[in-house]
Tab-separated table of C-alpha atoms in Angstrom:
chain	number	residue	atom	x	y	z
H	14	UNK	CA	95.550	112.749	123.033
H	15	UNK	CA	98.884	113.857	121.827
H	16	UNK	CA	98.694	117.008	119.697
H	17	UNK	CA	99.341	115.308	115.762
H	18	UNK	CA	102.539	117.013	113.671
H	19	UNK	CA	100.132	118.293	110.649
H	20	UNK	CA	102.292	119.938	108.386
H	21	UNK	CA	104.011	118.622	105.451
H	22	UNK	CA	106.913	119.304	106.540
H	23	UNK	CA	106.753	118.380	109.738
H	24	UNK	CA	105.659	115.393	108.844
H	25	UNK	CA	108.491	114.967	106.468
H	26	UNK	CA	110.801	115.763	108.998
H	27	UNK	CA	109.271	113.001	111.376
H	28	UNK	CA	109.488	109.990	108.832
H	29	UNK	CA	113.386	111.137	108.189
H	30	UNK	CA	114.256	110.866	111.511
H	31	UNK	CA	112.466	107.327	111.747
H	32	UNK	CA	114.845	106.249	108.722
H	33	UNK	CA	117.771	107.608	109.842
H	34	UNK	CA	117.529	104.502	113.185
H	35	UNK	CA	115.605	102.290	110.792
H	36	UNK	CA	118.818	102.809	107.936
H	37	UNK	CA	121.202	101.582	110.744
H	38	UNK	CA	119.944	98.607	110.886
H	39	UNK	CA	118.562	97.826	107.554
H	40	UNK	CA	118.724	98.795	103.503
H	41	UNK	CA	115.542	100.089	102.284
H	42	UNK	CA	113.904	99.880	98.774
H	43	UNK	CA	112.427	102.836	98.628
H	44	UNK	CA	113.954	106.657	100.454
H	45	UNK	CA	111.365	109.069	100.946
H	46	UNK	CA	112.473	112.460	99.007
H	47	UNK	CA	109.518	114.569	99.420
H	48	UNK	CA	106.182	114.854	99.385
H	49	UNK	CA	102.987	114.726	96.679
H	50	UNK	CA	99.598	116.099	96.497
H	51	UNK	CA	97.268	114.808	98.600
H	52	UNK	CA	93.903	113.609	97.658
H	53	UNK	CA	91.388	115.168	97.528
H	54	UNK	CA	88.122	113.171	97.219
H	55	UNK	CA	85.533	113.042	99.581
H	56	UNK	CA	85.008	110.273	101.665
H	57	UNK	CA	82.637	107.781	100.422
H	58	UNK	CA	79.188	107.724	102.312
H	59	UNK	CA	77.544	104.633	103.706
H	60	UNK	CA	78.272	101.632	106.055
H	61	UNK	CA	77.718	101.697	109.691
H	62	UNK	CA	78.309	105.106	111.597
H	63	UNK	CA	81.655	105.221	113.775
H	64	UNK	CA	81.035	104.396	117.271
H	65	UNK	CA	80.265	107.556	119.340
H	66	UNK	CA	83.216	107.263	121.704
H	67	UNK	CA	85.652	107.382	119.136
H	68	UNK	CA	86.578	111.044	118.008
H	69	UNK	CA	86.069	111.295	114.366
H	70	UNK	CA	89.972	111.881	114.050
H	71	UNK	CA	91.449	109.361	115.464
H	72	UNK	CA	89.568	107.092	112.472
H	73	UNK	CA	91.077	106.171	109.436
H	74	UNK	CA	89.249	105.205	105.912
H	75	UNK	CA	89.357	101.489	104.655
H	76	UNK	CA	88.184	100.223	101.575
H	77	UNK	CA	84.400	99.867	101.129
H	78	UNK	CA	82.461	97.559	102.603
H	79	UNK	CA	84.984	96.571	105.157
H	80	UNK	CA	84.091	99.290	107.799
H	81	UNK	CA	81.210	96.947	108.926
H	82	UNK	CA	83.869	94.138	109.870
H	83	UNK	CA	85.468	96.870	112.356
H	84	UNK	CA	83.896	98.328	116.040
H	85	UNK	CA	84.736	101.425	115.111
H	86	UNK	CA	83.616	101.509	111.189
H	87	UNK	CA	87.152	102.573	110.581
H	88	UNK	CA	90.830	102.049	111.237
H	89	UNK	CA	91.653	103.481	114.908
H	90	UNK	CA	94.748	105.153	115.700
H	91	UNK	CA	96.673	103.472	118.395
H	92	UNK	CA	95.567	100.426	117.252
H	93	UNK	CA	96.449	96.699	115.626
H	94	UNK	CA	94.680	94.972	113.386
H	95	UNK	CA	95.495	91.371	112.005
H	96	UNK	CA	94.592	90.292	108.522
H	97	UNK	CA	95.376	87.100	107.659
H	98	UNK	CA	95.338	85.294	104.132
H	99	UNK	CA	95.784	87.961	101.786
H	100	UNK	CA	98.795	90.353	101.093
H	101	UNK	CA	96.501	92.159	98.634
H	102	UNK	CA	93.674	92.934	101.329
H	103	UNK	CA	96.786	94.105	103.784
H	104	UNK	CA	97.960	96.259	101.385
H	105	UNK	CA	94.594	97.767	99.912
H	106	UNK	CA	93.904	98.445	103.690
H	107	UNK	CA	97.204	100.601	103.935
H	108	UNK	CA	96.862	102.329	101.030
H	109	UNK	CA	92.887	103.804	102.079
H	110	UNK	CA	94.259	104.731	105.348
H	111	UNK	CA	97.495	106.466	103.862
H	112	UNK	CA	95.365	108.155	101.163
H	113	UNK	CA	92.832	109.573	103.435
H	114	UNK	CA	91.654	113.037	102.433
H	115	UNK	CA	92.814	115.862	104.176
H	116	UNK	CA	95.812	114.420	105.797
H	117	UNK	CA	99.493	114.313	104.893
H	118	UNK	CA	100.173	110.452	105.976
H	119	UNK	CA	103.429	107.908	105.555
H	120	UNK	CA	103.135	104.523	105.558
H	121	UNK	CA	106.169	102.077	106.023
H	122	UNK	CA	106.101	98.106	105.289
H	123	UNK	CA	108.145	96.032	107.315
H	124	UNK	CA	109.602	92.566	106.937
H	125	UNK	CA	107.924	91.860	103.948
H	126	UNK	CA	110.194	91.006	101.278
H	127	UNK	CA	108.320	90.086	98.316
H	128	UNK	CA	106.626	93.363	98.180
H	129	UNK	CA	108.735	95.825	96.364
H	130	UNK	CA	107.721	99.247	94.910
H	131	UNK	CA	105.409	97.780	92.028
H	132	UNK	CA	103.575	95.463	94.496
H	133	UNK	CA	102.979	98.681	96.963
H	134	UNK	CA	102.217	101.051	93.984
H	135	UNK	CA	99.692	98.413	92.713
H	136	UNK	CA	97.878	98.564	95.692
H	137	UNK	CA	97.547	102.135	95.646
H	138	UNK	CA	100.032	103.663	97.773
H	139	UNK	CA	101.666	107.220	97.363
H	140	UNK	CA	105.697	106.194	96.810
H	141	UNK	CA	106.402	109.360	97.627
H	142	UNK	CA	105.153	108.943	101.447
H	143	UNK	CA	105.713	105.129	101.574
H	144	UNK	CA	109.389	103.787	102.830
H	145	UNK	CA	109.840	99.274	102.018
H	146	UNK	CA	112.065	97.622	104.903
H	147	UNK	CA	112.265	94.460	103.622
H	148	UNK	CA	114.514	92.840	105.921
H	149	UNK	CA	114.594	94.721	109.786
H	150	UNK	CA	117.434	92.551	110.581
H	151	UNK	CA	118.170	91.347	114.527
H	152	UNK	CA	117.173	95.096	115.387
H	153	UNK	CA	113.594	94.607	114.101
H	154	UNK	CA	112.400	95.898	117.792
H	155	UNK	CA	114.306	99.384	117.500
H	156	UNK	CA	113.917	99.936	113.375
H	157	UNK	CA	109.880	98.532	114.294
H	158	UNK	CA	109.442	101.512	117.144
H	159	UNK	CA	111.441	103.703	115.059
H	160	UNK	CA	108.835	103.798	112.074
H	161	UNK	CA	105.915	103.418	114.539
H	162	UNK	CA	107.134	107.133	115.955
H	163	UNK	CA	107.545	108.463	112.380
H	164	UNK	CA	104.789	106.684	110.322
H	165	UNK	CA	101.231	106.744	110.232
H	166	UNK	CA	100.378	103.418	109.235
H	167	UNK	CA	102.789	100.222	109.591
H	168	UNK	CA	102.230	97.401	107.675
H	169	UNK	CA	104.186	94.326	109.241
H	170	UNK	CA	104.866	90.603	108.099
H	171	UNK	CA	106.272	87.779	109.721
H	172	UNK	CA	109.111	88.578	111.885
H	173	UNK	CA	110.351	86.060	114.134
H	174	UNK	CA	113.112	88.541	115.636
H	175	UNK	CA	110.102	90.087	117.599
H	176	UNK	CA	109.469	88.725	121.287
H	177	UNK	CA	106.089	88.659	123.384
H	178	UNK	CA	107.654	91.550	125.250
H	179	UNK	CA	109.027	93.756	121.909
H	180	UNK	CA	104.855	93.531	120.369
H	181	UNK	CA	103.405	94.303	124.039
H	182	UNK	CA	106.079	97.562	123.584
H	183	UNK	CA	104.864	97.990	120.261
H	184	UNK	CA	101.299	98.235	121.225
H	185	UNK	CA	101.788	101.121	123.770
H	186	UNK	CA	104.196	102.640	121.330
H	187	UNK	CA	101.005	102.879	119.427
H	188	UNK	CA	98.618	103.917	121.588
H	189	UNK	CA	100.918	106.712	122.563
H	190	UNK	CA	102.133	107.547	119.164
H	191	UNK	CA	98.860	107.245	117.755
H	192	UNK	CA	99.819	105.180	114.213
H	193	UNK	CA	98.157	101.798	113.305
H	194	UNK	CA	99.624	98.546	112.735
H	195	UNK	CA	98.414	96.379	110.125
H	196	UNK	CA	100.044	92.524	110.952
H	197	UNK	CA	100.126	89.701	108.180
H	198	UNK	CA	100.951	87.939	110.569
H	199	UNK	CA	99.657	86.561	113.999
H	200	UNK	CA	99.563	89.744	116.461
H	201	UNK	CA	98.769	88.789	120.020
H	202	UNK	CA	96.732	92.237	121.319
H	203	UNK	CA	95.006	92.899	118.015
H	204	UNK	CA	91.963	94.561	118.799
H	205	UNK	CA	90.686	92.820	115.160
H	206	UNK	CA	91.443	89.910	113.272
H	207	UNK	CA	90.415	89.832	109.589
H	208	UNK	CA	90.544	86.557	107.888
H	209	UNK	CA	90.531	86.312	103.772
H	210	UNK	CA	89.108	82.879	102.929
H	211	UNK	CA	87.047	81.499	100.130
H	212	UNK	CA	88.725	82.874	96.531
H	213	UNK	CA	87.912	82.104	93.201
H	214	UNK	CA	89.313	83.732	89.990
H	215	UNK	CA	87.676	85.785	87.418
H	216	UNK	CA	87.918	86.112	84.005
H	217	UNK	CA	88.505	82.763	83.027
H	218	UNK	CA	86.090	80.183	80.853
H	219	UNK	CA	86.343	76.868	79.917
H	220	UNK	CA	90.217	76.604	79.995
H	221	UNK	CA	90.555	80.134	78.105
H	222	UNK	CA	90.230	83.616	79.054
H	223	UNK	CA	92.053	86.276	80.597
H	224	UNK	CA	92.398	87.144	84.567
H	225	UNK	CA	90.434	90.222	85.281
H	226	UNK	CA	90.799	89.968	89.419
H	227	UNK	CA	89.420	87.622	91.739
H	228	UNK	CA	87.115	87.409	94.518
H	229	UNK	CA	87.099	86.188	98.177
H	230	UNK	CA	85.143	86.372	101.393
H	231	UNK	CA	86.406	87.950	104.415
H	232	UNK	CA	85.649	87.007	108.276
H	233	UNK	CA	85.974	90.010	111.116
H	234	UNK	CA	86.183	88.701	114.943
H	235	UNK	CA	86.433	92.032	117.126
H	236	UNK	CA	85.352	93.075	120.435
H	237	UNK	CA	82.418	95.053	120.281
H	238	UNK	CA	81.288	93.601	116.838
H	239	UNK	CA	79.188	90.722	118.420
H	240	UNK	CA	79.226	87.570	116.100
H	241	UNK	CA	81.838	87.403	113.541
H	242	UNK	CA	80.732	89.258	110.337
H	243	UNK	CA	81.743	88.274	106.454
H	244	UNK	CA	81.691	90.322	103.744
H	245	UNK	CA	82.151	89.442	100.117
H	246	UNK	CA	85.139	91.351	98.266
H	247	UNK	CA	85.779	91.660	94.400
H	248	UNK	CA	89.701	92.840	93.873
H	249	UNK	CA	90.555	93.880	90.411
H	250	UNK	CA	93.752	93.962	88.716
H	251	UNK	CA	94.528	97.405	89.953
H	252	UNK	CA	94.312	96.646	93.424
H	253	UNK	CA	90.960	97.896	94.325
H	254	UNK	CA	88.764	96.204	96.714
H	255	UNK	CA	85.045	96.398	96.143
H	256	UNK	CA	82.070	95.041	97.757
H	257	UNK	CA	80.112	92.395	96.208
H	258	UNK	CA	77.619	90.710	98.896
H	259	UNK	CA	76.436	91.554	102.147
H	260	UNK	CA	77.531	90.182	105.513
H	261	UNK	CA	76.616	86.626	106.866
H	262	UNK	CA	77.192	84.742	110.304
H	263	UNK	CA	79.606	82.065	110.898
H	264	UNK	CA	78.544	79.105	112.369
H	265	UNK	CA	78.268	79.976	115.705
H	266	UNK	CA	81.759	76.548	116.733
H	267	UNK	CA	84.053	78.877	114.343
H	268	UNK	CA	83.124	81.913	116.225
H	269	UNK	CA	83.247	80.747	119.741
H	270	UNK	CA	87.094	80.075	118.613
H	271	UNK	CA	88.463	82.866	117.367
H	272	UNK	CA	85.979	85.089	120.155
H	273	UNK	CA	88.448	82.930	122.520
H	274	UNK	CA	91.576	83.511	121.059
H	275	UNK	CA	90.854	87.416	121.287
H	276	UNK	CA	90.357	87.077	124.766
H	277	UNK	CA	93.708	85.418	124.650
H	278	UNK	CA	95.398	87.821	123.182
H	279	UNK	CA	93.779	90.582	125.009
């Protein structure tokens, strides 16, 4: 295992010298200019214990009640996880890794260009540690390694300008670099695919009322999980994601598919 830049500075130092190859290729929203204070809240207890072989550093924090839909009862770094159907999920993901207490992190979203700063600071993430690239351009391979060696957490949407050959780089870019990817889109290699199905709206009656958030079920196919597992979500209008029911089996036809286009990917 690599030995991790800790301080802020050094950390700070590390995400400028990602932007500086990510700026040559692409204008960004947001410029990092220094850092905040970090949280400082412990982490909440419950859900299923991390797996044993997996240092207790290397894991990152995600919102409750979706550490039982992962192996490792966290976010692992080196890793890529898919999540499919829901920008707000993807982004409430990013922002409990980033903001995990303790530790200085950066978090950079990539060829996404409907998020801007209000979307990202909805969703809970520091602007002071988070850098928007909403268009990578032809170079998306160089400006996507570039922010994988100076970011924590990458949060990446659909980008066509990426090849088989530039995601298989990306993945032992990670490994090595030891940041996590969070795809919107389909990422061939993800050691987890999260699937946000099955919404319905709150806070309205019979054609009257007032949104308050929203609710949906989501569906995690991992190795080392077994059957898929679903958990019910409640998202509110600040971006939080909250658990509302406990997990369920998919019939086992939906399963067997996705368990075999893991293996695919793998």
């Amino acid at each position: 295992m690599r030995e991790r830049e800790t301080s802020r500075e050094a950390r700070l130092a590390a995400a400028q010298r990602a932007l500086v190859t990510a700026e040559a290729s692409a204008g960004l929203r947001q410029r990092l200019t220094g850092v905040t204070t970090l949280a400082t809240a412990e982490a909440g207890a419950g859900g299923p214990a991390p797996s044993s072989d997996v240092p207790s550093e290397l894991l990152l924090p995600v919102p409750a009640g979706l550490e039982q839909l992962l192996p490792w009862g966290g976010l692992r770094r080196g890793s890529a996880v898919q999540v499919s159907g829901s920008r707000s999920v993807l982004l409430a993901m990013a922002a409990a890794a980033a903001n995990a207490p303790g530790q200085d992190l950066w978090c950079a979203v990539v060829a996404m260009p409907d998020v801007g700063l209000a979307a990202a600071a909805e969703a809970g993430l520091d602007l002071f540690r988070t850098v928007v690239v909403p268009q990578p351009g032809p170079d998306a391979p160089s400006v996507l390694g570039a922010l994988i060696d100076g970011f924590d957490v990458v949060v990446l949407g659909r980008c066509a300008a990426l090849t088989e050959a530039d995601r298989r780089s990306a993945g032992h870019r990670l490994r090595t670099r030891e940041a996590v990817l969070l795809s919107g889109d389909v990422w061939p290699g993800a050691q987890a695919v999260l699937e946000v199905g099955e919404r319905s709206w709150l806070g309205v009656g019979a054609g009257e009322g007032v949104l308050t958030g929203r609710e949906a079920t989501i569906t995690g196919y991992a190795r080392g999980l077994g059957q898929p597992r679903r958990v019910r979500i409640r998202m509110g209008a600040d971006g939080g994601v909250t658990p509302v029911g406990p997990d369920a089996h998919l019939p086992v036809g939906e399963g067997e598919i996705h368990e075999l286009d893991l293996a695919r990917a793998g």
